[in-house]
C-alpha positions as a Markdown table, in Angstrom:
| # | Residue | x | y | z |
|---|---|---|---|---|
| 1 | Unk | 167.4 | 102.3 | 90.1 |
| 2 | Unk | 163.9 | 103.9 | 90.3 |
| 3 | Unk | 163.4 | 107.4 | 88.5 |
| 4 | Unk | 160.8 | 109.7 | 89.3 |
| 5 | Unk | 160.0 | 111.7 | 86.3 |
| 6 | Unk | 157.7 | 114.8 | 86.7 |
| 7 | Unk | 156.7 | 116.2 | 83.4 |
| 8 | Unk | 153.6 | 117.7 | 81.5 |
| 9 | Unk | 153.8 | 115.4 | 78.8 |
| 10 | Unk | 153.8 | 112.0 | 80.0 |
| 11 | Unk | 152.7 | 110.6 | 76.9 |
| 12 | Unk | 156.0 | 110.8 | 75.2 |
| 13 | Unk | 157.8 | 108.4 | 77.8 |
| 14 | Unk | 156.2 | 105.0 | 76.6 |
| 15 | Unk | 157.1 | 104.1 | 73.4 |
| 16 | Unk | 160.8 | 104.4 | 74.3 |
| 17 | Unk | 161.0 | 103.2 | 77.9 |
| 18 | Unk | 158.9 | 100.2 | 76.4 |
| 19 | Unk | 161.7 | 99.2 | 73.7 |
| 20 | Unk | 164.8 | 97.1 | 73.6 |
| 21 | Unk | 167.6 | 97.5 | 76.5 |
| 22 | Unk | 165.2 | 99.7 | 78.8 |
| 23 | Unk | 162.2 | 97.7 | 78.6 |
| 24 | Unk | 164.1 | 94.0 | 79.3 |
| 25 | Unk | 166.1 | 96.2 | 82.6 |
| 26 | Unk | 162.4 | 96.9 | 83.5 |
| 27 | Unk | 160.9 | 93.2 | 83.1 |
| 28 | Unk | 164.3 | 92.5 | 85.3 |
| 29 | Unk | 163.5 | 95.0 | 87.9 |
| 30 | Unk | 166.6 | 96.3 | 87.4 |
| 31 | Unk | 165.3 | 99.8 | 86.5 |
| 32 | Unk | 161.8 | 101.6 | 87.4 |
| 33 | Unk | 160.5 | 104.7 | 85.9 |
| 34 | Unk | 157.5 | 106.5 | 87.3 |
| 35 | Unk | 156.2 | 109.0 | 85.2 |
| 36 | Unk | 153.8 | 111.8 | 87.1 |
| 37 | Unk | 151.7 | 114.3 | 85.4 |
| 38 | Unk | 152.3 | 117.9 | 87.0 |
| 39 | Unk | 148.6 | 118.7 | 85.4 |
| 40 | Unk | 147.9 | 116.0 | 88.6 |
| 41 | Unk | 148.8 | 118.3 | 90.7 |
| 42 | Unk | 146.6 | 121.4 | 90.0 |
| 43 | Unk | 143.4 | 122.5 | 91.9 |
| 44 | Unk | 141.4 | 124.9 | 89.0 |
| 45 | Unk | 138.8 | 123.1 | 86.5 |
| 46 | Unk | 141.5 | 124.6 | 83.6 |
| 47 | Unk | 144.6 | 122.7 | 84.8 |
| 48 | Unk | 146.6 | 125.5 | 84.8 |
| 49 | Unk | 150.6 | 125.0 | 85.3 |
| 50 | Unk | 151.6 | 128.3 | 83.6 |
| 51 | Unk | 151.3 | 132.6 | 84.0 |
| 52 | Unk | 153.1 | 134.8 | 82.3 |
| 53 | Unk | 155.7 | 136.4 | 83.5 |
| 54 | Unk | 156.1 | 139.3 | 86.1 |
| 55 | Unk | 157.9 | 142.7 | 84.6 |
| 56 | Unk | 156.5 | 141.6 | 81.2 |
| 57 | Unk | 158.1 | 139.7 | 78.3 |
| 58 | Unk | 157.4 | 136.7 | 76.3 |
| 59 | Unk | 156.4 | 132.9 | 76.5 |
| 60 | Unk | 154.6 | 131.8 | 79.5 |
| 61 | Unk | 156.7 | 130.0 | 83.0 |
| 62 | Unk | 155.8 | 127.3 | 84.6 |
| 63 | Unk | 153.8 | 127.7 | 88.1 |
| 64 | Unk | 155.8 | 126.6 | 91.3 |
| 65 | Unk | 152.9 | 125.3 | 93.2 |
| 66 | Unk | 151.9 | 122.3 | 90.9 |
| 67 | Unk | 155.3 | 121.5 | 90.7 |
| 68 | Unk | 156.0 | 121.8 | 94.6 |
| 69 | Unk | 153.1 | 119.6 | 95.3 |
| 70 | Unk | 153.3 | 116.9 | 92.8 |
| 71 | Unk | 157.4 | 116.7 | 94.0 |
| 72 | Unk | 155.8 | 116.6 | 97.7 |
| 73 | Unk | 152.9 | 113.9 | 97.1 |
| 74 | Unk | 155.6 | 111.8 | 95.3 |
| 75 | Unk | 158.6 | 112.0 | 97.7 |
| 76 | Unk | 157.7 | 113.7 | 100.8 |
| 77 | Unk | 158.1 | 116.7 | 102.0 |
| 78 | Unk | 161.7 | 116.3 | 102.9 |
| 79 | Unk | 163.1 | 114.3 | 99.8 |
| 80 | Unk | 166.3 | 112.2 | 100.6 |
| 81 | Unk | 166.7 | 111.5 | 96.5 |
| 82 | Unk | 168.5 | 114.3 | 93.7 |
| 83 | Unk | 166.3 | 116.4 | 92.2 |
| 84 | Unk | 167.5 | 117.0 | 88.7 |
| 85 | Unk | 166.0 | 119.4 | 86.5 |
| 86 | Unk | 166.3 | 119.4 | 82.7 |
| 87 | Unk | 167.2 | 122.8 | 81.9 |
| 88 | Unk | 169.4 | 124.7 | 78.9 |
| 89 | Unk | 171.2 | 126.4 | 82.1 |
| 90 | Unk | 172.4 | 123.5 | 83.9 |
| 91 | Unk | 175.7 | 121.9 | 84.2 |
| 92 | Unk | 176.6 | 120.2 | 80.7 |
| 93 | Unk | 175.7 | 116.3 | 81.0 |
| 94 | Unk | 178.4 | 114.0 | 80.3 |
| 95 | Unk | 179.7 | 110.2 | 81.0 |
| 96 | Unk | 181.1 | 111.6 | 84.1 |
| 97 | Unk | 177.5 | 112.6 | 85.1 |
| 98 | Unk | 176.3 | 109.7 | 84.3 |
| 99 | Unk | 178.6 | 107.3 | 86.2 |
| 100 | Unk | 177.8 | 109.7 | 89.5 |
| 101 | Unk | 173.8 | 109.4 | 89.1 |
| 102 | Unk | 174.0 | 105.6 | 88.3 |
| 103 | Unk | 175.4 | 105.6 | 91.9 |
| 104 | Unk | 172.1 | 106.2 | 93.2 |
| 105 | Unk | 169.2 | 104.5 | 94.4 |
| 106 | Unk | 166.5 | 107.0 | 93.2 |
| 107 | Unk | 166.1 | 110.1 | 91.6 |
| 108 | Unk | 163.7 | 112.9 | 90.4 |
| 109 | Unk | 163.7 | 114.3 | 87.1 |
| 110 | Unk | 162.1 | 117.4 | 86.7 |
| 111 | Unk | 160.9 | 118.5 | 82.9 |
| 112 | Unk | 161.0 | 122.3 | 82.1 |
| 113 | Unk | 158.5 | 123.8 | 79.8 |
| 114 | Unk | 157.5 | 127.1 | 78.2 |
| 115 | Unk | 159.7 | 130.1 | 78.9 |
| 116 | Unk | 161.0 | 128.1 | 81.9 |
| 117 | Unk | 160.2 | 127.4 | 85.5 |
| 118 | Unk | 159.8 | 129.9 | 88.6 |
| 119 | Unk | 162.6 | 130.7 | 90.0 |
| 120 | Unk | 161.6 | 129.3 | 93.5 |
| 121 | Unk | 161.6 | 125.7 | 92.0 |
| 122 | Unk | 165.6 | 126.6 | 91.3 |
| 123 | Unk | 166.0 | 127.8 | 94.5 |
| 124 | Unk | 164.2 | 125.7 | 97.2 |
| 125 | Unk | 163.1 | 122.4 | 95.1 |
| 126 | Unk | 165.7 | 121.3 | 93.0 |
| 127 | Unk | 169.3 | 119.8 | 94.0 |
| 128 | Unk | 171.0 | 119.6 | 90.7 |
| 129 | Unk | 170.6 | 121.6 | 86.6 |
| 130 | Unk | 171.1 | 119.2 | 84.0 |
| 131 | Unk | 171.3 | 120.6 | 80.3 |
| 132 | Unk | 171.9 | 117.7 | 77.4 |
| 133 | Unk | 173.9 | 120.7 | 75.3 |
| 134 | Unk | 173.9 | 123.7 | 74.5 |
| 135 | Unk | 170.6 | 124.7 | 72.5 |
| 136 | Unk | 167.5 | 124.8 | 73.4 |
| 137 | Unk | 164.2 | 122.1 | 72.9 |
| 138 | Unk | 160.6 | 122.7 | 73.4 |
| 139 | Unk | 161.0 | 120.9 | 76.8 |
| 140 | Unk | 162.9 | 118.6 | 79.2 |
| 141 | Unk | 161.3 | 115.3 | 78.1 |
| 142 | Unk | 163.8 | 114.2 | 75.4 |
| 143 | Unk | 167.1 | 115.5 | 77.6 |
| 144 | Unk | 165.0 | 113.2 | 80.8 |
| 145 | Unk | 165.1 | 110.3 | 78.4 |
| 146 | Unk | 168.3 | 110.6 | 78.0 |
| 147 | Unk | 169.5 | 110.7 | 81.5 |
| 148 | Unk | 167.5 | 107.8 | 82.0 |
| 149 | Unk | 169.3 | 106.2 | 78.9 |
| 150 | Unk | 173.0 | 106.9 | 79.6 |
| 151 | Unk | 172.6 | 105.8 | 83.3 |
| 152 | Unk | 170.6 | 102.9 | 83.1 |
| 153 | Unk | 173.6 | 101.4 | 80.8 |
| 154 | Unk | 175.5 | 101.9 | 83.7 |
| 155 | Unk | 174.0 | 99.9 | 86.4 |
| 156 | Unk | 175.2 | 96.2 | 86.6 |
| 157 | Unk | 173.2 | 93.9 | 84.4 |
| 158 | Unk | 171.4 | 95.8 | 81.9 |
| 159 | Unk | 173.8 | 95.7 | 79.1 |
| 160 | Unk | 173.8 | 91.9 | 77.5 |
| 161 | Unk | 177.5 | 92.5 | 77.8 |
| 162 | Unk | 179.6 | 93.2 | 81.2 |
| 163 | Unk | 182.1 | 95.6 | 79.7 |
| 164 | Unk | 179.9 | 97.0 | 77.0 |
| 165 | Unk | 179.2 | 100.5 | 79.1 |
| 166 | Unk | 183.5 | 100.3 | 79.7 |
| 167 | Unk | 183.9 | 100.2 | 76.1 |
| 168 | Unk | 181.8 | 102.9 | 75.0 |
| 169 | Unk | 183.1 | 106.6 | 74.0 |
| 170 | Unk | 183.5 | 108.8 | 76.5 |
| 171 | Unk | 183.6 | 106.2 | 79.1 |
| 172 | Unk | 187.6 | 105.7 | 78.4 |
| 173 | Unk | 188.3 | 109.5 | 78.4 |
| 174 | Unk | 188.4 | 108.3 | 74.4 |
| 175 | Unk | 186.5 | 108.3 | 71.5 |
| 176 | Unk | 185.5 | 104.6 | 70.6 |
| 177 | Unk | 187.5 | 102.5 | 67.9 |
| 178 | Unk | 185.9 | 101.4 | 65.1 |
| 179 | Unk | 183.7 | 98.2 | 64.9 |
| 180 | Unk | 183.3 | 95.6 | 62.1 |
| 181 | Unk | 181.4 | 92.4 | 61.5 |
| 182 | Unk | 180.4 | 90.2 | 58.8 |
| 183 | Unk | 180.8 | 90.1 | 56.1 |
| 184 | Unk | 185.0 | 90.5 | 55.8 |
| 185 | Unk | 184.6 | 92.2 | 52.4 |
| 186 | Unk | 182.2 | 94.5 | 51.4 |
| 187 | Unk | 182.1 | 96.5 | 47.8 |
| 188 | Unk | 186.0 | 96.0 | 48.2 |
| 189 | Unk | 186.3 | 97.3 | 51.3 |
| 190 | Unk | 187.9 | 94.7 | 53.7 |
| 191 | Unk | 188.0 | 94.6 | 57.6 |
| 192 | Unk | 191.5 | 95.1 | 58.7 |
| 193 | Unk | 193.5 | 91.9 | 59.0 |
| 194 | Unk | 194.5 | 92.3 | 62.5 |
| 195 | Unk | 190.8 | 91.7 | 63.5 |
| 196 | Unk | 190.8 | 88.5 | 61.8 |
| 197 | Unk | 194.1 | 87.4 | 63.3 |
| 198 | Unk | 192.7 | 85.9 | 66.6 |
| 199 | Unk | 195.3 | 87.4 | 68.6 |
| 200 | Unk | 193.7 | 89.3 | 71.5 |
| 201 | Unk | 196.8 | 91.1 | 73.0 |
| 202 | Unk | 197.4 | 92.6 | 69.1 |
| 203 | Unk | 193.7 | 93.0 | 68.5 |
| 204 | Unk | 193.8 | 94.9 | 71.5 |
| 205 | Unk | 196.8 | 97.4 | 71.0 |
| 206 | Unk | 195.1 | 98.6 | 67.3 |
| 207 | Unk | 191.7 | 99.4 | 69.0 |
| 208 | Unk | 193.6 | 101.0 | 71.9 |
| 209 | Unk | 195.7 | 103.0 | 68.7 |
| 210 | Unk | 192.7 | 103.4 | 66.9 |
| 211 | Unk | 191.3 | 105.3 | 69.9 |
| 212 | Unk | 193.5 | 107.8 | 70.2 |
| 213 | Unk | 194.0 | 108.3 | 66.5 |
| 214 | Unk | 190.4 | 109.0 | 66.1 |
| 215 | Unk | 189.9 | 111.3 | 69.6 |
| 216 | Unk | 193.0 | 113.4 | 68.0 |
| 217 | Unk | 191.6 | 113.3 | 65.0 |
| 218 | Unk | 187.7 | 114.7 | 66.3 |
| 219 | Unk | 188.2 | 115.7 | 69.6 |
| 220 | Unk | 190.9 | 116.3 | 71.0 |
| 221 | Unk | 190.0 | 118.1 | 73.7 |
| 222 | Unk | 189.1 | 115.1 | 75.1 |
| 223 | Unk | 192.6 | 114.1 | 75.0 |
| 224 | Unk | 194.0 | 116.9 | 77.9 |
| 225 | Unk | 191.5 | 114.9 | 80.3 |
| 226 | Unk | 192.4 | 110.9 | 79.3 |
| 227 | Unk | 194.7 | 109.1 | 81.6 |
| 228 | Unk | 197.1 | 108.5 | 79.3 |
| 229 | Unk | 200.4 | 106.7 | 79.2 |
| 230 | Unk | 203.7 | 107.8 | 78.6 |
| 231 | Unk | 203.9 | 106.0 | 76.0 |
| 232 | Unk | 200.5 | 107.0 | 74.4 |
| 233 | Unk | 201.5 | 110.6 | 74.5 |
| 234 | Unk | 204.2 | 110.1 | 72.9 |
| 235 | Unk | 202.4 | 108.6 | 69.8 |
| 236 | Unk | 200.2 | 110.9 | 69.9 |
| 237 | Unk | 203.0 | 113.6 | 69.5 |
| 238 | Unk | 204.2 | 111.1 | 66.8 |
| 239 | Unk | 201.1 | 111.6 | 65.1 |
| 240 | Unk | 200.9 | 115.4 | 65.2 |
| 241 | Unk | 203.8 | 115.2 | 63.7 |
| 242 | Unk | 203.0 | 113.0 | 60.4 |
| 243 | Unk | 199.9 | 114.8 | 60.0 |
């Protein structure tokens, strides 16, 4: 998967992208992040990527021309990749998301800044508005690192573990079960006995139980999306019941 970033902060990508999982999918060549500086892309002596804004009002926005070209010098004139950019007003990111972008080959992330961007970078750039939540950060740096996070997890090979991403919240429609590891007692607190029990078809069935209890228990909303059995609805009915 190769990412394109365009940001005017490129400084902030390195020490993460050079840690742990992401850096060992890059020495694999599994993932590749470019990382462009829109100030690049600017013809004055200043470096100027932001005016205020026409009609009046607060905060600067960012200019579409740097923005257009740096996109343009990068990808081509016509580019055949998404366009994503990080944005309070986009479309709320989520596992979903995730699993549809790790389907691609490439794609461009897109960093707001200031007040916002030109509207013509909405309208004639940009395929897709991403927003990590809804509140609003200095920039799209962080929410870009995230994108980059969740779906690189996703492409085959850059989890240590095949089914890891499979396991993960969300990824089920489910809040995750709870994990434990050594050591079996701690301050009196033990690790439930079915965990020590070696038998993978009943190991399985708590974890599977443990899921829904805990999704009910913080989110169930989440729980009118999961595919869900019969039989899991109905002890999750049993549930709401004994609470």
């Amino acid at each position: 998967m190769q990412f394109e970033v365009f940001t005017l902060l490129p400084e902030v990508f390195s020490p993460y992208l050079e840690s742990s999982i992401l850096q060992r999918a890059h020495e694999r060549e599994l993932i590749n992040v470019r990382v462009h500086n829109i100030r690049d892309f600017t013809h004055d002596k200043h470096h100027t990527t932001d005016d205020t804004p026409y009609g009046g009002g607060g905060g600067m926005v960012m200019k579409p021309e740097p923005v257009f070209e740096a996109v343009a010098s990068v990808l081509g004139p016509q580019p055949a990749c998404p366009i994503i950019l990080l944005t309070p007003q986009g479309r709320v990111f989520s596992q979903a998301i995730a699993d549809e972008f790790s389907r691609y080959e490439k794609m461009a992330l897109v960093c707001g800044r200031y007040e916002g961007v030109d509207e013509r970078i909405r309208e004639h750039l940009v395929t897709d508005e991403i927003s990590i939540g809804d509140y609003v950060l200095t920039g799209g740096e962080l929410p870009a690192l995230v994108l980059i996070d969740a779906i690189s997890r996703l492409i085959p090979g850059v989890l240590g573990d095949p089914q890891g991403a499979a396991d993960d919240s969300h990824a089920m429609g489910l809040l995750e079960y709870p994990h434990y590891t050594r050591p079996p007692e701690f301050n009196g607190w033990k690790v439930p006995e079915i965990l020590l029990s070696g038998d993978h078809g009943k190991i399985e069935k708590w974890r599977r139980e443990q899921a829904l209890l805990r999704t009910l228990k913080r989110r169930p909303d989440l729980l009118e999306k999961a595919e869900l059995s019969d039989k899991e609805r109905k002890y999750i009915e049993e549930l709401k019941r004994n609470a």
